[in-house]
mmCIF file of C-alpha atoms and ligand atoms in Angstrom:
data_model
loop_
_atom_site.group_PDB
_atom_site.id
_atom_site.type_symbol
_atom_site.label_atom_id
_atom_site.label_comp_id
_atom_site.label_asym_id
_atom_site.label_seq_id
_atom_site.Cartn_x
_atom_site.Cartn_y
_atom_site.Cartn_z
ATOM 1 C CA MET A 1 -187.040 53.720 72.747
ATOM 2 C CA LYS A 2 -185.745 56.672 74.036
ATOM 3 C CA ARG A 3 -181.722 57.285 74.364
ATOM 4 C CA MET A 4 -180.434 58.019 77.407
ATOM 5 C CA LEU A 5 -176.318 59.087 77.663
ATOM 6 C CA SER A 6 -174.024 59.585 80.871
ATOM 7 C CA GLY A 7 -170.689 60.218 81.708
ATOM 8 C CA ILE A 8 -168.478 59.761 84.687
ATOM 9 C CA LYS A 9 -165.412 61.504 85.478
ATOM 10 C CA PRO A 10 -162.527 59.372 87.127
ATOM 11 C CA THR A 11 -160.172 61.513 88.370
ATOM 12 C CA GLY A 12 -160.016 59.483 91.988
ATOM 13 C CA GLN A 13 -161.421 55.974 92.939
ATOM 14 C CA MET A 14 -165.451 55.493 92.627
ATOM 15 C CA HIS A 15 -167.472 55.893 95.876
ATOM 16 C CA LEU A 16 -170.992 55.093 97.525
ATOM 17 C CA GLY A 17 -171.919 58.398 96.156
ATOM 18 C CA ASN A 18 -171.468 57.817 92.585
ATOM 19 C CA TYR A 19 -172.736 53.998 93.117
ATOM 20 C CA ILE A 20 -176.131 55.219 94.471
ATOM 21 C CA GLY A 21 -176.809 58.541 92.643
ATOM 22 C CA ALA A 22 -175.478 57.478 88.926
ATOM 23 C CA LEU A 23 -174.070 53.505 88.445
ATOM 24 C CA ARG A 24 -176.627 51.931 90.061
ATOM 25 C CA ASN A 25 -179.499 53.749 88.347
ATOM 26 C CA PHE A 26 -177.522 52.963 84.521
ATOM 27 C CA VAL A 27 -178.071 49.636 85.600
ATOM 28 C CA ASN A 28 -181.747 49.770 85.787
ATOM 29 C CA TYR A 29 -182.114 51.815 82.986
ATOM 30 C CA GLN A 30 -180.145 49.623 80.590
ATOM 31 C CA ASP A 31 -183.293 47.575 79.802
ATOM 32 C CA ASP A 32 -185.716 50.508 79.227
ATOM 33 C CA TYR A 33 -183.868 52.974 76.927
ATOM 34 C CA GLN A 34 -181.149 53.001 74.677
ATOM 35 C CA LEU A 35 -178.208 53.632 76.776
ATOM 36 C CA PHE A 36 -174.777 55.110 76.421
ATOM 37 C CA VAL A 37 -171.926 55.634 78.946
ATOM 38 C CA PHE A 38 -169.386 57.065 78.813
ATOM 39 C CA ILE A 39 -166.094 57.444 80.575
ATOM 40 C CA ALA A 40 -164.953 61.323 80.592
ATOM 41 C CA ASN A 41 -161.270 61.009 80.684
ATOM 42 C CA LEU A 42 -160.766 64.272 78.690
ATOM 43 C CA HIS A 43 -162.986 66.190 81.509
ATOM 44 C CA CYS A 44 -160.354 64.451 83.713
ATOM 45 C CA VAL A 45 -157.493 66.545 82.823
ATOM 46 C CA THR A 46 -158.832 69.776 83.469
ATOM 47 C CA VAL A 47 -156.973 69.328 86.495
ATOM 48 C CA TYR A 48 -153.481 67.962 86.439
ATOM 49 C CA GLN A 49 -153.729 64.025 86.992
ATOM 50 C CA GLN A 50 -150.615 61.912 87.339
ATOM 51 C CA PRO A 51 -150.587 59.831 84.215
ATOM 52 C CA ALA A 52 -150.086 56.548 85.523
ATOM 53 C CA GLN A 53 -152.760 57.072 88.333
ATOM 54 C CA LEU A 54 -155.282 58.332 85.742
ATOM 55 C CA ARG A 55 -154.805 54.972 83.607
ATOM 56 C CA LYS A 56 -155.396 53.054 86.777
ATOM 57 C CA ASN A 57 -158.374 55.228 87.655
ATOM 58 C CA LEU A 58 -159.847 54.712 83.943
ATOM 59 C CA LYS A 59 -159.388 51.206 83.983
ATOM 60 C CA ASP A 60 -161.384 50.899 87.604
ATOM 61 C CA ALA A 61 -163.703 52.770 86.583
ATOM 62 C CA ILE A 62 -164.953 50.598 83.373
ATOM 63 C CA ALA A 63 -164.414 47.228 85.719
ATOM 64 C CA LEU A 64 -166.419 48.765 88.317
ATOM 65 C CA TYR A 65 -169.138 49.731 85.800
ATOM 66 C CA LEU A 66 -169.205 46.038 84.192
ATOM 67 C CA ALA A 67 -168.673 44.699 88.270
ATOM 68 C CA CYS A 68 -171.941 46.647 88.967
ATOM 69 C CA GLY A 69 -173.977 44.975 86.465
ATOM 70 C CA LEU A 70 -173.573 47.370 83.041
ATOM 71 C CA ASP A 71 -173.781 44.778 80.151
ATOM 72 C CA PRO A 72 -171.811 45.779 76.985
ATOM 73 C CA ASP A 73 -174.561 43.586 74.855
ATOM 74 C CA LYS A 74 -177.311 46.039 75.951
ATOM 75 C CA CYS A 75 -175.624 49.595 76.195
ATOM 76 C CA THR A 76 -172.888 51.429 74.445
ATOM 77 C CA ILE A 77 -169.500 51.598 76.681
ATOM 78 C CA PHE A 78 -166.982 53.816 75.410
ATOM 79 C CA LEU A 79 -164.096 56.096 76.147
ATOM 80 C CA GLN A 80 -164.637 59.888 75.431
ATOM 81 C CA SER A 81 -161.075 60.567 73.878
ATOM 82 C CA ASP A 82 -161.954 57.412 71.639
ATOM 83 C CA VAL A 83 -164.299 59.418 69.742
ATOM 84 C CA PHE A 84 -162.872 62.842 68.551
ATOM 85 C CA ALA A 85 -165.912 64.605 67.818
ATOM 86 C CA HIS A 86 -166.746 65.403 71.594
ATOM 87 C CA ALA A 87 -163.698 67.659 71.278
ATOM 88 C CA GLN A 88 -164.425 69.108 67.961
ATOM 89 C CA LEU A 89 -168.110 69.952 68.834
ATOM 90 C CA GLY A 90 -166.738 70.983 72.439
ATOM 91 C CA TRP A 91 -164.968 73.643 70.514
ATOM 92 C CA LEU A 92 -167.936 74.492 68.116
ATOM 93 C CA LEU A 93 -170.059 74.855 71.302
ATOM 94 C CA THR A 94 -167.608 76.981 73.516
ATOM 95 C CA CYS A 95 -168.161 79.063 70.376
ATOM 96 C CA GLN A 96 -171.668 79.389 71.164
ATOM 97 C CA SER A 97 -171.651 79.831 74.540
ATOM 98 C CA TYR A 98 -171.177 83.294 76.694
ATOM 99 C CA MET A 99 -168.485 84.241 79.250
ATOM 100 C CA GLY A 100 -171.150 85.438 81.608
ATOM 101 C CA GLU A 101 -173.069 82.000 81.316
ATOM 102 C CA LEU A 102 -170.134 80.229 81.827
ATOM 103 C CA SER A 103 -169.160 82.410 84.833
ATOM 104 C CA ARG A 104 -172.296 81.558 86.725
ATOM 105 C CA MET A 105 -171.889 77.415 86.930
ATOM 106 C CA THR A 106 -171.194 76.886 90.576
ATOM 107 C CA GLN A 107 -168.844 74.351 90.045
ATOM 108 C CA PHE A 108 -166.852 76.764 88.236
ATOM 109 C CA LYS A 109 -167.758 79.562 90.820
ATOM 110 C CA GLU A 110 -166.836 77.594 94.031
ATOM 111 C CA LYS A 111 -163.212 76.145 92.139
ATOM 112 C CA SER A 112 -162.318 79.803 91.129
ATOM 113 C CA GLN A 113 -163.259 81.212 94.670
ATOM 114 C CA LYS A 114 -160.837 78.586 96.620
ATOM 115 C CA LYS A 115 -158.066 80.949 95.041
ATOM 116 C CA GLU A 116 -155.980 77.531 94.169
ATOM 117 C CA ASP A 117 -153.112 78.238 91.899
ATOM 118 C CA GLY A 118 -153.925 77.215 88.677
ATOM 119 C CA ILE A 119 -157.211 77.131 87.599
ATOM 120 C CA THR A 120 -157.229 76.184 84.128
ATOM 121 C CA ALA A 121 -159.315 77.590 81.015
ATOM 122 C CA GLY A 122 -160.728 73.897 80.860
ATOM 123 C CA ILE A 123 -162.273 74.425 84.473
ATOM 124 C CA PHE A 124 -164.297 77.604 82.590
ATOM 125 C CA THR A 125 -165.029 75.796 79.445
ATOM 126 C CA TYR A 126 -165.713 72.348 80.367
ATOM 127 C CA PRO A 127 -169.767 72.622 80.619
ATOM 128 C CA CYS A 128 -169.575 72.950 76.634
ATOM 129 C CA LEU A 129 -167.487 69.914 76.244
ATOM 130 C CA MET A 130 -169.960 67.978 78.286
ATOM 131 C CA ALA A 131 -172.913 69.658 76.296
ATOM 132 C CA ALA A 132 -171.053 68.243 73.209
ATOM 133 C CA ASP A 133 -170.887 64.746 74.900
ATOM 134 C CA ILE A 134 -174.661 64.955 75.297
ATOM 135 C CA LEU A 135 -176.188 66.813 71.932
ATOM 136 C CA LEU A 136 -173.969 64.307 69.775
ATOM 137 C CA TYR A 137 -175.971 61.437 70.710
ATOM 138 C CA ASP A 138 -179.423 63.103 70.569
ATOM 139 C CA ALA A 139 -179.608 62.054 73.945
ATOM 140 C CA ASP A 140 -183.547 62.349 75.222
ATOM 141 C CA ILE A 141 -182.619 61.992 78.566
ATOM 142 C CA VAL A 142 -179.155 62.550 81.179
ATOM 143 C CA PRO A 143 -179.218 61.170 84.449
ATOM 144 C CA VAL A 144 -177.129 62.882 86.841
ATOM 145 C CA GLY A 145 -176.387 63.526 90.426
ATOM 146 C CA GLN A 146 -177.916 67.240 92.015
ATOM 147 C CA ASP A 147 -174.430 69.057 91.189
ATOM 148 C CA GLN A 148 -174.478 68.311 87.493
ATOM 149 C CA LYS A 149 -178.037 69.429 86.933
ATOM 150 C CA GLN A 150 -176.808 73.461 85.909
ATOM 151 C CA HIS A 151 -174.563 71.497 83.505
ATOM 152 C CA VAL A 152 -177.237 70.028 81.772
ATOM 153 C CA GLU A 153 -179.118 73.020 81.882
ATOM 154 C CA LEU A 154 -176.436 74.602 79.533
ATOM 155 C CA ALA A 155 -176.475 71.949 77.205
ATOM 156 C CA ARG A 156 -180.540 72.351 76.891
ATOM 157 C CA ASN A 157 -179.704 76.269 76.176
ATOM 158 C CA LEU A 158 -176.857 75.397 73.959
ATOM 159 C CA ALA A 159 -179.047 72.880 71.650
ATOM 160 C CA GLU A 160 -181.834 75.644 71.628
ATOM 161 C CA ARG A 161 -179.341 78.453 70.682
ATOM 162 C CA PHE A 162 -178.205 76.555 68.009
ATOM 163 C CA ASN A 163 -181.548 75.031 66.969
ATOM 164 C CA ASN A 164 -182.759 78.651 66.563
ATOM 165 C CA ARG A 165 -179.725 80.293 64.882
ATOM 166 C CA TYR A 166 -179.181 77.462 62.580
ATOM 167 C CA SER A 167 -182.711 75.124 62.214
ATOM 168 C CA ASP A 168 -183.429 72.062 63.963
ATOM 169 C CA THR A 169 -180.355 70.071 64.849
ATOM 170 C CA PHE A 170 -180.085 68.847 67.933
ATOM 171 C CA ILE A 171 -182.351 67.125 70.341
ATOM 172 C CA VAL A 172 -183.047 69.437 73.796
ATOM 173 C CA PRO A 173 -181.998 67.142 76.818
ATOM 174 C CA GLU A 174 -183.844 66.492 79.908
ATOM 175 C CA PRO A 175 -182.013 65.729 83.355
ATOM 176 C CA VAL A 176 -183.278 63.051 85.644
ATOM 177 C CA SER A 177 -182.012 62.511 88.885
ATOM 178 C CA PRO A 178 -182.986 59.606 91.641
ATOM 179 C CA LYS A 179 -185.486 60.703 93.850
ATOM 180 C CA VAL A 180 -183.179 58.927 96.655
ATOM 181 C CA GLY A 181 -179.653 58.971 96.894
ATOM 182 C CA SER A 182 -179.148 61.668 94.340
ATOM 183 C CA ARG A 183 -176.539 63.479 96.837
ATOM 184 C CA ILE A 184 -175.017 61.349 99.387
ATOM 185 C CA MET A 185 -173.482 63.348 101.759
ATOM 186 C CA SER A 186 -169.888 63.143 103.505
ATOM 187 C CA LEU A 187 -170.114 60.756 106.657
ATOM 188 C CA SER A 188 -167.542 62.672 108.607
ATOM 189 C CA ASP A 189 -169.148 66.299 107.741
ATOM 190 C CA PRO A 190 -172.793 65.818 106.224
ATOM 191 C CA SER A 191 -173.051 69.143 105.211
ATOM 192 C CA LYS A 192 -170.750 68.596 102.357
ATOM 193 C CA LYS A 193 -171.384 65.782 99.384
ATOM 194 C CA MET A 194 -169.375 62.386 99.624
ATOM 195 C CA SER A 195 -167.025 63.469 96.881
ATOM 196 C CA LYS A 196 -163.594 61.985 96.108
ATOM 197 C CA SER A 197 -161.982 64.848 96.806
ATOM 198 C CA ASP A 198 -162.426 64.458 100.614
ATOM 199 C CA GLU A 199 -159.150 65.245 102.041
ATOM 200 C CA THR A 200 -159.568 63.336 105.347
ATOM 201 C CA ASN A 201 -160.620 60.232 103.864
ATOM 202 C CA LYS A 202 -162.940 59.444 106.304
ATOM 203 C CA GLY A 203 -166.228 60.833 105.148
ATOM 204 C CA CYS A 204 -166.200 58.746 101.557
ATOM 205 C CA ILE A 205 -166.414 55.105 101.358
ATOM 206 C CA TYR A 206 -164.598 53.621 97.956
ATOM 207 C CA LEU A 207 -165.945 50.501 96.342
ATOM 208 C CA LEU A 208 -163.041 49.191 96.405
ATOM 209 C CA ASP A 209 -162.497 49.922 100.015
ATOM 210 C CA ASP A 210 -161.932 47.351 102.439
ATOM 211 C CA LEU A 211 -164.586 45.882 103.947
ATOM 212 C CA ASN A 212 -163.576 46.510 107.326
ATOM 213 C CA VAL A 213 -162.413 49.720 106.446
ATOM 214 C CA ALA A 214 -165.778 50.527 104.966
ATOM 215 C CA ARG A 215 -167.741 49.659 107.948
ATOM 216 C CA LYS A 216 -165.468 51.406 110.508
ATOM 217 C CA LYS A 217 -166.118 54.548 108.375
ATOM 218 C CA ILE A 218 -169.904 53.952 108.801
ATOM 219 C CA THR A 219 -169.467 53.533 112.800
ATOM 220 C CA SER A 220 -167.976 56.679 113.107
ATOM 221 C CA ALA A 221 -169.982 58.587 111.041
ATOM 222 C CA VAL A 222 -170.927 62.304 112.619
ATOM 223 C CA THR A 223 -174.381 62.298 113.870
ATOM 224 C CA ASP A 224 -176.256 64.655 116.488
ATOM 225 C CA MET A 225 -177.486 64.955 120.050
ATOM 226 C CA VAL A 226 -181.226 64.362 119.098
ATOM 227 C CA GLY A 227 -181.105 60.983 119.841
ATOM 228 C CA LYS A 228 -184.032 59.654 118.081
ATOM 229 C CA VAL A 229 -184.122 58.431 114.408
ATOM 230 C CA ASN A 230 -185.917 60.966 112.326
ATOM 231 C CA TYR A 231 -185.578 61.871 108.433
ATOM 232 C CA ASP A 232 -184.573 65.791 109.070
ATOM 233 C CA LYS A 233 -182.257 67.006 106.849
ATOM 234 C CA ILE A 234 -181.863 70.346 107.941
ATOM 235 C CA ASN A 235 -181.443 69.093 111.992
ATOM 236 C CA GLN A 236 -180.169 65.807 111.834
ATOM 237 C CA PRO A 237 -178.329 65.801 108.434
ATOM 238 C CA GLY A 238 -175.878 62.979 109.613
ATOM 239 C CA ILE A 239 -178.889 60.526 110.197
ATOM 240 C CA SER A 240 -180.932 61.448 107.334
ATOM 241 C CA ASN A 241 -177.902 60.794 104.854
ATOM 242 C CA LEU A 242 -177.662 56.669 106.567
ATOM 243 C CA LEU A 243 -181.298 56.809 105.869
ATOM 244 C CA GLU A 244 -180.935 57.542 102.644
ATOM 245 C CA ILE A 245 -177.949 55.161 101.825
ATOM 246 C CA LEU A 246 -180.186 52.095 103.876
ATOM 247 C CA SER A 247 -183.012 52.643 101.575
ATOM 248 C CA ALA A 248 -181.135 53.434 98.229
ATOM 249 C CA LEU A 249 -179.214 49.924 98.914
ATOM 250 C CA THR A 250 -182.260 48.064 99.989
ATOM 251 C CA ASN A 251 -185.149 49.541 98.549
ATOM 252 C CA GLU A 252 -187.010 50.180 101.980
ATOM 253 C CA SER A 253 -188.863 53.237 101.900
ATOM 254 C CA ILE A 254 -187.409 56.197 104.247
ATOM 255 C CA ASP A 255 -190.432 55.961 106.214
ATOM 256 C CA SER A 256 -190.704 52.441 106.791
ATOM 257 C CA ILE A 257 -187.040 52.402 108.189
ATOM 258 C CA VAL A 258 -188.027 55.537 110.922
ATOM 259 C CA ASN A 259 -191.018 53.347 111.857
ATOM 260 C CA ARG A 260 -188.832 50.491 112.399
ATOM 261 C CA TYR A 261 -186.634 52.731 114.501
ATOM 262 C CA GLN A 262 -188.971 54.336 116.969
ATOM 263 C CA ASP A 263 -187.481 52.487 119.931
ATOM 264 C CA LYS A 264 -183.880 51.872 118.350
ATOM 265 C CA GLY A 265 -180.852 53.899 118.831
ATOM 266 C CA TYR A 266 -177.558 55.344 116.688
ATOM 267 C CA GLY A 267 -175.579 52.205 117.091
ATOM 268 C CA GLN A 268 -178.288 49.789 115.611
ATOM 269 C CA LEU A 269 -178.844 52.307 112.532
ATOM 270 C CA LYS A 270 -175.457 52.264 111.754
ATOM 271 C CA GLY A 271 -174.755 48.682 112.243
ATOM 272 C CA GLU A 272 -177.768 48.031 109.583
ATOM 273 C CA VAL A 273 -176.194 50.666 107.298
ATOM 274 C CA ALA A 274 -172.864 48.919 107.266
ATOM 275 C CA ASP A 275 -174.327 45.196 106.701
ATOM 276 C CA ALA A 276 -176.244 46.657 103.647
ATOM 277 C CA VAL A 277 -172.884 48.678 102.597
ATOM 278 C CA CYS A 278 -170.552 45.667 103.311
ATOM 279 C CA GLN A 279 -173.028 43.230 101.186
ATOM 280 C CA CYS A 280 -173.002 45.603 98.212
ATOM 281 C CA LEU A 281 -169.453 46.223 98.002
ATOM 282 C CA ALA A 282 -168.777 42.422 98.413
ATOM 283 C CA THR A 283 -170.825 41.780 95.632
ATOM 284 C CA ILE A 284 -169.057 44.717 93.236
ATOM 285 C CA GLN A 285 -165.557 43.793 94.380
ATOM 286 C CA ASP A 286 -165.702 40.162 93.497
ATOM 287 C CA LYS A 287 -166.703 40.644 90.230
ATOM 288 C CA TYR A 288 -164.461 43.703 90.008
ATOM 289 C CA HIS A 289 -161.754 41.274 90.431
ATOM 290 C CA GLN A 290 -162.988 38.799 87.637
ATOM 291 C CA ILE A 291 -162.971 41.863 85.129
ATOM 292 C CA VAL A 292 -160.086 44.144 85.808
ATOM 293 C CA ASP A 293 -157.349 41.526 84.324
ATOM 294 C CA SER A 294 -159.193 40.098 81.860
ATOM 295 C CA ASP A 295 -159.482 41.109 78.162
ATOM 296 C CA ILE A 296 -162.910 42.002 78.651
ATOM 297 C CA ILE A 297 -162.280 45.891 79.219
ATOM 298 C CA GLU A 298 -160.458 46.164 76.128
ATOM 299 C CA SER A 299 -162.930 44.629 74.004
ATOM 300 C CA THR A 300 -165.982 46.557 75.555
ATOM 301 C CA LEU A 301 -164.289 49.566 74.741
ATOM 302 C CA LYS A 302 -163.520 48.556 70.917
ATOM 303 C CA LYS A 303 -166.939 47.598 70.411
ATOM 304 C CA GLY A 304 -168.609 50.915 72.124
ATOM 305 C CA ALA A 305 -165.929 53.372 70.440
ATOM 306 C CA GLU A 306 -167.457 51.689 67.092
ATOM 307 C CA VAL A 307 -170.602 52.499 67.581
ATOM 308 C CA ALA A 308 -170.419 55.482 69.277
ATOM 309 C CA ASN A 309 -168.161 57.051 66.470
ATOM 310 C CA LYS A 310 -170.788 56.325 63.628
ATOM 311 C CA ILE A 311 -173.436 58.364 65.530
ATOM 312 C CA ALA A 312 -171.292 60.997 66.654
ATOM 313 C CA TYR A 313 -169.692 61.647 63.442
ATOM 314 C CA LYS A 314 -172.902 62.023 61.439
ATOM 315 C CA LYS A 315 -173.880 64.745 64.191
ATOM 316 C CA LEU A 316 -170.597 66.573 63.665
ATOM 317 C CA LYS A 317 -170.967 66.642 59.864
ATOM 318 C CA LYS A 318 -174.703 67.927 60.289
ATOM 319 C CA VAL A 319 -173.374 70.481 62.749
ATOM 320 C CA GLN A 320 -170.602 71.800 60.695
ATOM 321 C CA LYS A 321 -172.572 71.585 57.108
ATOM 322 C CA LYS A 322 -175.014 73.691 58.807
ATOM 323 C CA MET A 323 -172.295 76.616 59.816
ATOM 324 C CA GLY A 324 -170.631 76.529 56.856
ATOM 325 C CA ILE A 325 -167.528 75.203 57.911
ATOM 326 C CA ASP A 326 -167.711 71.905 55.774
ATOM 327 C CA ILE A 327 -167.513 73.125 52.156
ATOM 328 C CA PHE A 328 -168.489 69.622 50.393
HETATM 329 P P1 ATP B 1 -166.724 64.077 92.698
HETATM 330 O O1 ATP B 1 -167.264 65.333 93.815
HETATM 331 O O2 ATP B 1 -166.435 62.965 93.869
HETATM 332 O O3 ATP B 1 -165.626 64.423 92.148
HETATM 333 P P2 ATP B 1 -167.945 64.319 90.287
HETATM 334 O O4 ATP B 1 -169.525 64.910 90.575
HETATM 335 O O5 ATP B 1 -167.543 65.487 90.279
HETATM 336 O O6 ATP B 1 -167.523 63.835 91.941
HETATM 337 P P3 ATP B 1 -168.414 61.707 88.822
HETATM 338 O O7 ATP B 1 -167.373 60.630 89.415
HETATM 339 O O8 ATP B 1 -168.189 61.964 87.713
HETATM 340 O O9 ATP B 1 -167.671 63.511 89.500
HETATM 341 O O10 ATP B 1 -169.561 61.889 89.497
HETATM 342 C C1 ATP B 1 -170.807 60.588 88.409
HETATM 343 C C2 ATP B 1 -171.911 60.851 88.874
HETATM 344 O O11 ATP B 1 -172.144 60.577 90.060
HETATM 345 C C3 ATP B 1 -172.450 62.255 88.564
HETATM 346 O O12 ATP B 1 -173.849 62.063 88.199
HETATM 347 C C4 ATP B 1 -172.719 63.340 89.936
HETATM 348 O O13 ATP B 1 -173.669 63.698 90.210
HETATM 349 C C5 ATP B 1 -172.458 61.549 90.801
HETATM 350 N N1 ATP B 1 -172.475 61.366 92.248
HETATM 351 C C6 ATP B 1 -171.007 62.250 92.668
HETATM 352 N N2 ATP B 1 -170.879 62.440 94.022
HETATM 353 C C7 ATP B 1 -172.421 62.215 94.441
HETATM 354 C C8 ATP B 1 -173.005 62.104 95.734
HETATM 355 N N3 ATP B 1 -172.325 62.341 96.716
HETATM 356 N N4 ATP B 1 -174.016 61.602 96.023
HETATM 357 C C9 ATP B 1 -175.001 61.184 94.647
HETATM 358 N N5 ATP B 1 -174.577 61.594 93.049
HETATM 359 C C10 ATP B 1 -173.239 61.561 93.035
HETATM 360 N N1 LTN B 2 -169.416 66.567 84.183
HETATM 361 C C1 LTN B 2 -169.327 65.180 84.858
HETATM 362 C C2 LTN B 2 -169.297 64.131 83.762
HETATM 363 C C3 LTN B 2 -169.755 64.153 82.872
HETATM 364 C C4 LTN B 2 -171.426 63.851 82.315
HETATM 365 C C5 LTN B 2 -171.292 64.409 80.766
HETATM 366 C C6 LTN B 2 -172.345 63.353 82.755
HETATM 367 C C7 LTN B 2 -168.752 64.969 81.353
HETATM 368 N N2 LTN B 2 -169.841 64.748 80.448
HETATM 369 C C8 LTN B 2 -172.307 64.374 79.942
HETATM 370 C C9 LTN B 2 -173.559 63.417 82.250
HETATM 371 C C10 LTN B 2 -173.602 63.569 80.462
HETATM 372 C C11 LTN B 2 -168.796 65.475 85.884
HETATM 373 O O1 LTN B 2 -168.300 65.847 86.480
HETATM 374 N N3 LTN B 2 -169.634 64.478 86.884
#
């Protein structure tokens, strides 16, 4: 069985983009792959996080993983910081990476060009930690949204570089993105991706949003003046985004939805999207409330850390031996 691994960085509340682009797919994969999913809490702190809020976001993220259908008996769910080997291999891979290649990472460039105060060194080197997350587990496949593909590319390059220098050690991982929904856009500005760092809060649907609030965000979504439902990401990005959301949640193809809307308007489309989203959120929220205050979260993480630590420790030892760091 091939191994698949992915991580999620809950620096805020989880949203519909995370669900469609990542979470929902993990649930489908858990029967066909040996699946590892982890909460990337070491990645969260590349930017200051208020401690109580971070703790809540982490706990919510695990509860939402489980609520969305991840089953701890079928896959390994763990907290990154419970496995010390991540930080350690992260450092060793930082020492295999070049300043030039890290400076070319789009996410780093975007963040540093904003000229915000306090761009941490962690933001610069975090792709090396991400490479360690992946390479420790010999992951064959890494499901990520479009925005993370470049980081998986770096993990591939580092694996090849290490294998060439020290002999075969790492599996070279493949990134995969879902065909529909790998980049859900903001409802208030469809030129940007739906993101938890949305300042207006209108463009992003959170999985724990009140259903009326979620419906309102969809009915207020920015569209265009064309007046006809087409899937045309360039000229009708807002409508195309709504079509993608609907298709992802109902499994109806975009072509088929567009056909049904030959003689119907935007209002009807928004209504149908809102129904699909609210139905999805209601199911998730119902399960979330059953899980969040139970001891399932703790027992899941304990079991996950045991399994992950065994695999990660073995790989780290192998790396250190090859590099000449370990003496015995
Ligand atoms: P954000 O911009 O909200 O901070 P992120 O990509 O930085 O999101 P995560 O919460 O770790 O951080 O994202 C988890 C997964 O969800 C990743 O695989 C990411 O590519 C995917 N994802 C995030 N936003 C979207 C989106 N708008 N559409 C599709 N997939 C997304
Ligand atoms: N960097 C990712 C989260 C992440 C991840 C990973 C994804 C950390 N480590 C390993 C896949 C594999 C993000 O910001 N979304």
